[in-house]
């Protein structure tokens, strides 16, 4: 009986630590912290997060980000990082200027340079940089590319 109690306490403590200490976007397989709103391919049927999407695998989170950014270009003619990030991470919630400058530096472009996000490699670079800004250095460029290929 004591052994079972000890195992339960250790496992329960580990589970509590993992769910409370892991960054929300990583916990949700949502590298860009996309808010709930659309029905996305790869959405998890179980989520404890009322505000942000939860995906079955992070590749679906990158896929959703790829679709969002391409839609911003196609539907709203937002072509620069300043414009794209301004819509994705609005200034009332984020330091949009800093965010756009961070992504631009990582990608090697100017914040006001028009981008062609139909270019999969460029889009994966942008998404990877955005994921670093959102959740830290948890995901790789190839993780981002997996999502772009699904988009």
N, CA, C and O atoms as a DFTB+ gen file, in Angstrom:
604 C
 N C O
     1  1       0.827      -1.190       0.000
     2  2       0.000       0.000       0.000
     3  2       0.873       1.257       0.000
     4  3       0.617       2.191      -0.760
     5  1       1.895       1.282       0.845
     6  2       2.772       2.447       0.915
     7  2       3.512       2.655      -0.405
     8  3       3.721       3.787      -0.843
     9  1       3.903       1.548      -1.028
    10  2       4.599       1.637      -2.312
    11  2       3.696       2.278      -3.366
    12  3       4.144       3.127      -4.137
    13  1       2.426       1.870      -3.399
    14  2       1.483       2.449      -4.352
    15  2       1.288       3.942      -4.102
    16  3       1.224       4.740      -5.037
    17  1       1.198       4.296      -2.840
    18  2       1.044       5.705      -2.484
    19  2       2.272       6.508      -2.900
    20  3       2.148       7.612      -3.429
    21  1       3.441       5.959      -2.662
    22  2       4.681       6.624      -3.054
    23  2       4.757       6.796      -4.571
    24  3       5.117       7.868      -5.059
    25  1       4.422       5.753      -5.309
    26  2       4.426       5.828      -6.777
    27  2       3.427       6.877      -7.250
    28  3       3.732       7.672      -8.139
    29  1       2.240       6.881      -6.662
    30  2       1.224       7.856      -7.045
    31  2       1.704       9.282      -6.780
    32  3       1.526      10.166      -7.617
    33  1       2.308       9.502      -5.625
    34  2       2.792      10.843      -5.290
    35  2       3.906      11.288      -6.230
    36  3       3.937      12.441      -6.659
    37  1       4.811      10.382      -6.544
    38  2       5.903      10.728      -7.461
    39  2       5.352      11.012      -8.847
    40  3       5.675      12.040      -9.443
    41  1       4.524      10.113      -9.367
    42  2       3.970      10.301     -10.708
    43  2       3.072      11.534     -10.763
    44  3       3.157      12.326     -11.702
    45  1       2.219      11.693      -9.767
    46  2       1.325      12.851      -9.726
    47  2       2.091      14.158      -9.641
    48  3       1.721      15.139     -10.285
    49  1       3.159      14.177      -8.848
    50  2       4.000      15.372      -8.754
    51  2       4.687      15.683     -10.064
    52  3       4.777      16.843     -10.466
    53  1       5.173      14.645     -10.734
    54  2       5.824      14.823     -12.042
    55  2       4.824      15.359     -13.053
    56  3       5.132      16.281     -13.808
    57  1       3.619      14.779     -13.069
    58  2       2.592      15.218     -14.009
    59  2       2.211      16.673     -13.743
    60  3       2.074      17.457     -14.683
    61  1       2.039      17.039     -12.477
    62  2       1.717      18.423     -12.127
    63  2       2.835      19.355     -12.568
    64  3       2.577      20.410     -13.147
    65  1       4.074      18.968     -12.295
    66  2       5.228      19.784     -12.681
    67  2       5.273      19.971     -14.191
    68  3       5.487      21.083     -14.673
    69  1       5.073      18.897     -14.933
    70  2       5.154      18.971     -16.397
    71  2       4.048      19.848     -16.973
    72  3       4.298      20.619     -17.900
    73  1       2.844      19.747     -16.449
    74  2       1.754      20.537     -17.018
    75  2       1.831      21.997     -16.605
    76  3       1.374      22.864     -17.350
    77  1       2.390      22.290     -15.453
    78  2       2.466      23.675     -14.999
    79  2       3.742      24.371     -15.461
    80  3       3.744      25.591     -15.628
    81  1       4.815      23.634     -15.668
    82  2       6.092      24.246     -15.992
    83  2       6.359      24.322     -17.494
    84  3       7.199      25.112     -17.927
    85  1       5.672      23.530     -18.283
    86  2       5.888      23.546     -19.723
    87  2       5.166      24.747     -20.323
    88  3       4.043      25.065     -19.931
    89  1       5.802      25.396     -21.253
    90  2       5.216      26.554     -21.928
    91  2       3.913      26.130     -22.615
    92  3       3.831      25.053     -23.204
    93  1       2.917      26.983     -22.531
    94  2       1.589      26.678     -23.048
    95  2       1.619      26.208     -24.504
    96  3       0.986      25.207     -24.839
    97  1       2.341      26.910     -25.364
    98  2       2.394      26.544     -26.777
    99  2       3.012      25.179     -27.013
   100  3       2.633      24.480     -27.952
   101  1       3.958      24.794     -26.171
   102  2       4.565      23.464     -26.281
   103  2       3.588      22.419     -25.761
   104  3       3.403      21.374     -26.385
   105  1       2.969      22.692     -24.630
   106  2       1.970      21.787     -24.055
   107  2       0.841      21.513     -25.042
   108  3       0.325      20.398     -25.116
   109  1       0.462      22.541     -25.800
   110  2      -0.663      22.441     -26.735
   111  2      -0.243      22.029     -28.146
   112  3      -1.083      21.976     -29.044
   113  1       1.048      21.736     -28.356
   114  2       1.559      21.468     -29.714
   115  2       1.191      22.612     -30.650
   116  3       0.852      22.393     -31.813
   117  1       1.263      23.828     -30.131
   118  2       0.839      25.036     -30.830
   119  2       2.005      26.033     -30.812
   120  3       2.000      26.978     -30.024
   121  1       3.009      25.821     -31.685
   122  2       4.246      26.607     -31.624
   123  2       4.071      28.104     -31.825
   124  3       4.948      28.880     -31.446
   125  1       2.950      28.527     -32.417
   126  2       2.733      29.953     -32.662
   127  2       1.663      30.540     -31.743
   128  3       1.277      31.698     -31.903
   129  1       1.185      29.754     -30.790
   130  2       0.142      30.220     -29.871
   131  2      -1.060      30.792     -30.619
   132  3      -1.486      31.918     -30.363
   133  1      -1.593      30.010     -31.534
   134  2      -2.764      30.424     -32.312
   135  2      -4.003      30.298     -31.429
   136  3      -4.247      29.264     -30.807
   137  1      -4.773      31.377     -31.396
   138  2      -5.996      31.385     -30.588
   139  2      -7.075      30.524     -31.245
   140  3      -7.068      30.298     -32.455
   141  1      -7.998      30.052     -30.411
   142  2      -9.124      29.262     -30.922
   143  2      -9.965      30.127     -31.849
   144  3     -10.055      31.343     -31.678
   145  1     -10.570      29.489     -32.819
   146  2     -11.428      30.238     -33.720
   147  2     -11.797      29.461     -34.959
   148  3     -12.940      29.533     -35.411
   149  1     -10.868      28.725     -35.519
   150  2     -11.133      27.950     -36.726
   151  2     -11.063      26.470     -36.412
   152  3     -10.437      26.058     -35.435
   153  1     -11.711      25.672     -37.252
   154  2     -11.538      24.225     -37.175
   155  2     -10.327      23.877     -38.015
   156  3     -10.347      24.028     -39.237
   157  1      -9.267      23.411     -37.361
   158  2      -8.012      23.123     -38.037
   159  2      -7.809      21.625     -38.174
   160  3      -8.202      20.855     -37.298
   161  1      -7.195      21.218     -39.269
   162  2      -6.761      19.836     -39.408
   163  2      -5.750      19.548     -38.302
   164  3      -4.866      20.359     -38.029
   165  1      -5.890      18.386     -37.670
   166  2      -4.948      18.001     -36.631
   167  2      -5.268      18.541     -35.253
   168  3      -4.470      18.388     -34.328
   169  1      -6.436      19.177     -35.097
   170  2      -6.827      19.657     -33.773
   171  2      -7.029      18.469     -32.848
   172  3      -7.531      17.423     -33.259
   173  1      -6.640      18.640     -31.618
   174  2      -6.860      17.602     -30.621
   175  2      -8.323      17.628     -30.202
   176  3      -8.909      18.698     -30.041
   177  1      -8.908      16.455     -30.026
   178  2     -10.304      16.408     -29.585
   179  2     -10.411      16.705     -28.089
   180  3     -11.496      16.985     -27.579
   181  1      -9.279      16.642     -27.394
   182  2      -9.255      16.931     -25.962
   183  2      -8.339      18.120     -25.705
   184  3      -7.166      18.103     -26.077
   185  1      -8.879      19.144     -25.073
   186  2      -8.069      20.311     -24.733
   187  2      -8.578      20.912     -23.435
   188  3      -9.784      21.039     -23.223
   189  1      -7.649      21.278     -22.576
   190  2      -8.015      21.970     -21.340
   191  2      -7.821      23.477     -21.489
   192  3      -8.006      24.222     -20.526
   193  1      -7.455      23.925     -22.668
   194  2      -7.171      25.342     -22.897
   195  2      -8.341      25.981     -23.634
   196  3      -8.624      25.634     -24.781
   197  1      -9.010      26.902     -22.980
   198  2     -10.182      27.544     -23.568
   199  2      -9.819      28.652     -24.549
   200  3     -10.661      29.059     -25.350
   201  1      -8.580      29.150     -24.504
   202  2      -8.200      30.293     -25.331
   203  2      -7.399      29.933     -26.576
   204  3      -7.551      30.571     -27.618
   205  1      -6.549      28.916     -26.476
   206  2      -5.612      28.605     -27.554
   207  2      -5.849      27.208     -28.106
   208  3      -6.262      26.295     -27.391
   209  1      -5.578      27.069     -29.397
   210  2      -5.729      25.779     -30.067
   211  2      -4.806      24.735     -29.446
   212  3      -3.728      25.054     -28.944
   213  1      -5.247      23.495     -29.492
   214  2      -4.421      22.354     -29.101
   215  2      -4.420      21.386     -30.279
   216  3      -5.476      21.004     -30.783
   217  1      -3.228      20.996     -30.708
   218  2      -3.081      20.109     -31.860
   219  2      -2.548      18.749     -31.425
   220  3      -1.916      18.618     -30.377
   221  1      -2.816      17.737     -32.256
   222  2      -2.337      16.378     -31.984
   223  2      -0.820      16.292     -32.091
   224  3      -0.192      15.481     -31.410
   225  1      -0.240      17.116     -32.934
   226  2       1.211      17.128     -33.164
   227  2       1.589      18.547     -33.566
   228  3       0.793      19.259     -34.179
   229  1       2.812      18.956     -33.217
   230  2       3.211      20.340     -33.517
   231  2       3.248      20.649     -35.014
   232  3       3.157      21.815     -35.398
   233  1       3.380      19.633     -35.863
   234  2       3.379      19.905     -37.308
   235  2       2.049      20.537     -37.733
   236  3       2.014      21.336     -38.668
   237  1       0.958      20.179     -37.048
   238  2      -0.336      20.782     -37.376
   239  2      -0.422      22.231     -36.889
   240  3      -1.124      23.047     -37.486
   241  1       0.280      22.543     -35.825
   242  2       0.362      23.935     -35.382
   243  2       1.118      24.789     -36.383
   244  3       0.714      25.914     -36.680
   245  1       2.228      24.251     -36.908
   246  2       2.967      24.969     -37.953
   247  2       2.134      25.055     -39.233
   248  3       2.168      26.073     -39.924
   249  1       1.390      24.002     -39.552
   250  2       0.521      24.022     -40.734
   251  2      -0.491      25.162     -40.616
   252  3      -0.693      25.921     -41.564
   253  1      -1.122      25.278     -39.453
   254  2      -2.104      26.344     -39.238
   255  2      -1.453      27.717     -39.390
   256  3      -2.039      28.620     -39.987
   257  1      -0.245      27.876     -38.855
   258  2       0.473      29.142     -39.004
   259  2       0.769      29.463     -40.454
   260  3       0.650      30.612     -40.878
   261  1       1.157      28.444     -41.220
   262  2       1.443      28.642     -42.649
   263  2       0.189      29.098     -43.384
   264  3       0.242      30.014     -44.204
   265  1      -0.926      28.462     -43.091
   266  2      -2.186      28.833     -43.747
   267  2      -2.595      30.250     -43.353
   268  3      -3.019      31.031     -44.205
   269  1      -2.471      30.586     -42.073
   270  2      -2.819      31.944     -41.626
   271  2      -1.999      33.003     -42.351
   272  3      -2.557      33.959     -42.889
   273  1      -0.671      32.838     -42.368
   274  2       0.180      33.858     -42.996
   275  2      -0.081      33.961     -44.490
   276  3      -0.102      35.063     -45.038
   277  1      -0.278      32.835     -45.153
   278  2      -0.593      32.881     -46.590
   279  2      -1.948      33.545     -46.823
   280  3      -2.118      34.281     -47.795
   281  1      -2.904      33.292     -45.946
   282  2      -4.204      33.966     -46.064
   283  2      -4.074      35.469     -45.832
   284  3      -4.744      36.256     -46.500
   285  1      -3.224      35.873     -44.898
   286  2      -3.000      37.303     -44.680
   287  2      -2.491      37.954     -45.960
   288  3      -2.897      39.068     -46.294
   289  1      -1.615      37.275     -46.671
   290  2      -1.106      37.831     -47.937
   291  2      -2.195      37.829     -49.004
   292  3      -2.415      38.838     -49.673
   293  1      -2.870      36.703     -49.162
   294  2      -3.837      36.545     -50.249
   295  2      -5.085      37.406     -50.042
   296  3      -5.559      38.048     -50.979
   297  1      -5.610      37.420     -48.832
   298  2      -6.879      38.103     -48.582
   299  2      -6.732      39.572     -48.199
   300  3      -7.583      40.392     -48.543
   301  1      -5.654      39.910     -47.487
   302  2      -5.507      41.266     -46.951
   303  2      -4.322      42.023     -47.536
   304  3      -4.078      43.175     -47.177
   305  1      -3.585      41.376     -48.439
   306  2      -2.431      41.995     -49.109
   307  2      -1.392      42.502     -48.105
   308  3      -0.823      43.580     -48.273
   309  1      -1.158      41.712     -47.068
   310  2      -0.126      42.023     -46.074
   311  2       1.142      41.305     -46.515
   312  3       1.218      40.078     -46.454
   313  1       2.126      42.061     -46.953
   314  2       3.290      41.455     -47.602
   315  2       4.597      41.584     -46.836
   316  3       5.557      40.880     -47.149
   317  1       4.661      42.455     -45.846
   318  2       5.915      42.652     -45.108
   319  2       5.769      42.053     -43.705
   320  3       4.659      41.799     -43.239
   321  1       6.889      41.835     -43.054
   322  2       6.823      41.327     -41.680
   323  2       6.129      42.315     -40.755
   324  3       5.410      41.909     -39.842
   325  1       6.336      43.607     -40.981
   326  2       5.649      44.614     -40.170
   327  2       4.137      44.423     -40.270
   328  3       3.435      44.450     -39.259
   329  1       3.640      44.232     -41.488
   330  2       2.199      44.057     -41.700
   331  2       1.708      42.703     -41.191
   332  3       0.689      42.628     -40.505
   333  1       2.428      41.641     -41.523
   334  2       2.014      40.288     -41.136
   335  2       2.003      40.113     -39.618
   336  3       1.033      39.612     -39.048
   337  1       3.083      40.528     -38.978
   338  2       3.184      40.388     -37.521
   339  2       2.198      41.328     -36.835
   340  3       1.649      40.997     -35.784
   341  1       1.973      42.507     -37.433
   342  2       0.999      43.443     -36.882
   343  2      -0.393      42.845     -36.796
   344  3      -1.145      43.142     -35.868
   345  1      -0.737      42.012     -37.753
   346  2      -2.042      41.334     -37.726
   347  2      -1.998      40.099     -36.820
   348  3      -2.925      39.858     -36.047
   349  1      -0.925      39.327     -36.921
   350  2      -0.824      38.076     -36.171
   351  2      -0.668      38.328     -34.667
   352  3      -1.286      37.641     -33.852
   353  1       0.141      39.292     -34.312
   354  2       0.441      39.591     -32.903
   355  2       0.205      41.076     -32.666
   356  3       1.163      41.843     -32.573
   357  1      -1.057      41.496     -32.568
   358  2      -1.385      42.928     -32.521
   359  2      -0.734      43.656     -31.344
   360  3      -0.470      43.063     -30.298
   361  1      -0.481      44.961     -31.539
   362  2       0.241      45.746     -30.536
   363  2      -0.460      45.853     -29.182
   364  3       0.192      46.148     -28.180
   365  1      -1.763      45.621     -29.128
   366  2      -2.435      45.677     -27.826
   367  2      -2.083      44.462     -26.959
   368  3      -2.346      44.465     -25.756
   369  1      -1.487      43.417     -27.568
   370  2      -1.104      42.215     -26.818
   371  2       0.397      41.953     -26.847
   372  3       0.901      41.197     -26.017
   373  1       1.120      42.561     -27.783
   374  2       2.532      42.243     -28.007
   375  2       3.334      43.495     -28.332
   376  3       2.779      44.543     -28.664
   377  1       4.647      43.360     -28.228
   378  2       5.544      44.392     -28.733
   379  2       5.786      44.040     -30.206
   380  3       6.779      43.400     -30.554
   381  1       4.863      44.472     -31.049
   382  2       4.845      44.073     -32.451
   383  2       6.113      44.483     -33.185
   384  3       6.642      43.720     -33.993
   385  1       6.596      45.680     -32.907
   386  2       7.805      46.160     -33.580
   387  2       8.993      45.258     -33.253
   388  3       9.738      44.861     -34.149
   389  1       9.170      44.937     -31.986
   390  2      10.255      44.057     -31.557
   391  2      10.098      42.661     -32.172
   392  3      11.074      42.063     -32.623
   393  1       8.876      42.155     -32.185
   394  2       8.571      40.840     -32.751
   395  2       8.981      40.807     -34.223
   396  3       9.693      39.898     -34.647
   397  1       8.536      41.790     -35.000
   398  2       8.855      41.843     -36.436
   399  2      10.360      41.969     -36.658
   400  3      10.912      41.330     -37.553
   401  1      11.025      42.792     -35.844
   402  2      12.483      42.947     -35.984
   403  2      13.212      41.649     -35.653
   404  3      14.189      41.304     -36.319
   405  1      12.756      40.933     -34.647
   406  2      13.360      39.651     -34.280
   407  2      13.252      38.658     -35.438
   408  3      14.235      38.018     -35.812
   409  1      12.050      38.537     -35.998
   410  2      11.835      37.595     -37.104
   411  2      12.660      38.012     -38.315
   412  3      13.288      37.169     -38.956
   413  1      12.663      39.300     -38.632
   414  2      13.430      39.799     -39.782
   415  2      14.909      39.471     -39.639
   416  3      15.547      39.028     -40.594
   417  1      15.449      39.687     -38.457
   418  2      16.867      39.402     -38.223
   419  2      17.155      37.911     -38.384
   420  3      18.160      37.538     -38.990
   421  1      16.288      37.061     -37.850
   422  2      16.482      35.607     -37.958
   423  2      16.396      35.133     -39.408
   424  3      17.118      34.223     -39.814
   425  1      15.510      35.755     -40.183
   426  2      15.294      35.338     -41.572
   427  2      16.291      36.004     -42.512
   428  3      16.595      35.472     -43.580
   429  1      16.802      37.173     -42.114
   430  2      17.753      37.893     -42.953
   431  2      17.100      38.802     -43.970
   432  3      17.587      38.951     -45.091
   433  1      15.982      39.415     -43.569
   434  2      15.273      40.353     -44.443
   435  2      14.991      41.632     -43.663
   436  3      15.140      41.669     -42.442
   437  1      14.584      42.674     -44.375
   438  2      14.162      43.923     -43.751
   439  2      12.696      43.784     -43.338
   440  3      11.929      43.096     -44.011
   441  1      12.305      44.425     -42.249
   442  2      10.920      44.316     -41.772
   443  2       9.903      44.851     -42.775
   444  3       8.737      44.457     -42.748
   445  1      10.341      45.752     -43.665
   446  2       9.424      46.336     -44.648
   447  2       9.628      45.793     -46.056
   448  3       9.097      46.345     -47.020
   449  1      10.389      44.724     -46.175
   450  2      10.621      44.085     -47.476
   451  2       9.445      43.160     -47.799
   452  3       9.093      42.315     -46.976
   453  1       8.831      43.300     -48.979
   454  2       7.765      42.365     -49.360
   455  2       8.307      40.933     -49.435
   456  3       9.393      40.690     -49.962
   457  1       7.529      40.000     -48.900
   458  2       7.926      38.594     -48.867
   459  2       7.012      37.765     -49.754
   460  3       5.829      38.072     -49.902
   461  1       7.561      36.722     -50.338
   462  2       6.779      35.772     -51.121
   463  2       6.617      34.507     -50.281
   464  3       7.482      33.632     -50.294
   465  1       5.515      34.415     -49.560
   466  2       5.309      33.269     -48.687
   467  2       4.797      32.042     -49.434
   468  3       4.472      31.032     -48.810
   469  1       4.721      32.116     -50.752
   470  2       4.489      30.904     -51.548
   471  2       5.783      30.101     -51.634
   472  3       5.771      28.929     -52.010
   473  1       6.895      30.737     -51.282
   474  2       8.193      30.073     -51.207
   475  2       8.239      29.301     -49.879
   476  3       8.331      29.898     -48.807
   477  1       8.173      27.969     -49.970
   478  2       8.093      27.132     -48.768
   479  2       9.271      27.327     -47.819
   480  3       9.089      27.354     -46.602
   481  1      10.475      27.464     -48.368
   482  2      11.656      27.619     -47.515
   483  2      11.590      28.923     -46.715
   484  3      11.888      28.944     -45.521
   485  1      11.198      29.998     -47.381
   486  2      11.075      31.289     -46.699
   487  2       9.981      31.228     -45.634
   488  3      10.172      31.695     -44.512
   489  1       8.846      30.656     -45.990
   490  2       7.746      30.551     -45.033
   491  2       8.166      29.733     -43.812
   492  3       7.844      30.105     -42.684
   493  1       8.875      28.632     -44.019
   494  2       9.343      27.814     -42.892
   495  2      10.311      28.604     -42.014
   496  3      10.280      28.477     -40.790
   497  1      11.172      29.418     -42.630
   498  2      12.090      30.261     -41.845
   499  2      11.314      31.257     -40.985
   500  3      11.621      31.449     -39.809
   501  1      10.314      31.880     -41.582
   502  2       9.499      32.859     -40.855
   503  2       8.769      32.174     -39.698
   504  3       8.778      32.678     -38.575
   505  1       8.143      31.036     -39.967
   506  2       7.409      30.315     -38.926
   507  2       8.330      29.841     -37.807
   508  3       7.973      29.905     -36.631
   509  1       9.514      29.367     -38.178
   510  2      10.463      28.918     -37.161
   511  2      10.866      30.087     -36.261
   512  3      10.897      29.947     -35.039
   513  1      11.172      31.233     -36.859
   514  2      11.533      32.415     -36.066
   515  2      10.369      32.850     -35.174
   516  3      10.576      33.224     -34.020
   517  1       9.161      32.801     -35.702
   518  2       7.988      33.165     -34.902
   519  2       7.807      32.200     -33.731
   520  3       7.423      32.612     -32.636
   521  1       8.082      30.927     -33.963
   522  2       7.944      29.949     -32.873
   523  2       8.959      30.220     -31.764
   524  3       8.658      30.022     -30.587
   525  1      10.151      30.667     -32.132
   526  2      11.153      31.017     -31.114
   527  2      10.641      32.192     -30.282
   528  3      10.783      32.207     -29.059
   529  1      10.052      33.161     -30.949
   530  2       9.505      34.321     -30.240
   531  2       8.348      33.903     -29.324
   532  3       8.206      34.426     -28.219
   533  1       7.537      32.973     -29.782
   534  2       6.343      32.569     -29.033
   535  2       6.635      31.607     -27.882
   536  3       6.126      31.794     -26.777
   537  1       7.454      30.575     -28.134
   538  2       7.621      29.520     -27.124
   539  2       9.074      29.207     -26.777
   540  3       9.340      28.294     -25.996
   541  1      10.009      29.952     -27.346
   542  2      11.418      29.680     -27.076
   543  2      12.009      28.727     -28.108
   544  3      11.365      28.406     -29.107
   545  1      13.209      28.287     -27.867
   546  2      13.958      27.470     -28.832
   547  2      13.637      25.986     -28.681
   548  3      14.526      25.175     -28.420
   549  1      12.399      25.645     -28.840
   550  2      11.973      24.254     -28.666
   551  2      11.871      23.508     -29.996
   552  3      12.156      22.312     -30.063
   553  1      11.469      24.206     -31.040
   554  2      11.230      23.579     -32.344
   555  2      12.334      23.933     -33.330
   556  3      13.013      24.949     -33.183
   557  1      12.504      23.086     -34.330
   558  2      13.546      23.285     -35.339
   559  2      12.936      23.797     -36.645
   560  3      11.719      23.811     -36.830
   561  1      13.823      24.214     -37.532
   562  2      13.402      24.612     -38.878
   563  2      12.695      23.447     -39.566
   564  3      11.686      23.654     -40.240
   565  1      13.203      22.231     -39.408
   566  2      12.573      21.084     -40.077
   567  2      11.185      20.803     -39.498
   568  3      10.313      20.309     -40.213
   569  1      10.964      21.107     -38.212
   570  2       9.615      21.001     -37.652
   571  2       8.676      21.970     -38.371
   572  3       7.557      21.612     -38.736
   573  1       9.150      23.202     -38.568
   574  2       8.342      24.202     -39.273
   575  2       8.081      23.758     -40.711
   576  3       6.969      23.910     -41.217
   577  1       9.095      23.216     -41.363
   578  2       8.942      22.771     -42.752
   579  2       7.925      21.634     -42.863
   580  3       7.203      21.549     -43.857
   581  1       7.860      20.769     -41.865
   582  2       6.854      19.703     -41.862
   583  2       5.454      20.299     -41.977
   584  3       4.625      19.825     -42.753
   585  1       5.208      21.336     -41.198
   586  2       3.904      21.989     -41.234
   587  2       3.642      22.693     -42.546
   588  3       2.525      22.650     -43.061
   589  1       4.662      23.346     -43.099
   590  2       4.511      24.044     -44.382
   591  2       4.145      23.041     -45.474
   592  3       3.303      23.331     -46.325
   593  1       4.763      21.880     -45.455
   594  2       4.476      20.860     -46.482
   595  2       3.044      20.334     -46.388
   596  3       2.491      19.860     -47.380
   597  1       2.452      20.416     -45.220
   598  2       1.063      19.978     -45.050
   599  2       0.058      21.052     -45.463
   600  3      -1.113      20.756     -45.701
   601  1       0.519      22.297     -45.548
   602  2      -0.396      23.427     -45.803
   603  2      -0.880      23.461     -47.244
   604  3      -1.651      24.345     -47.616
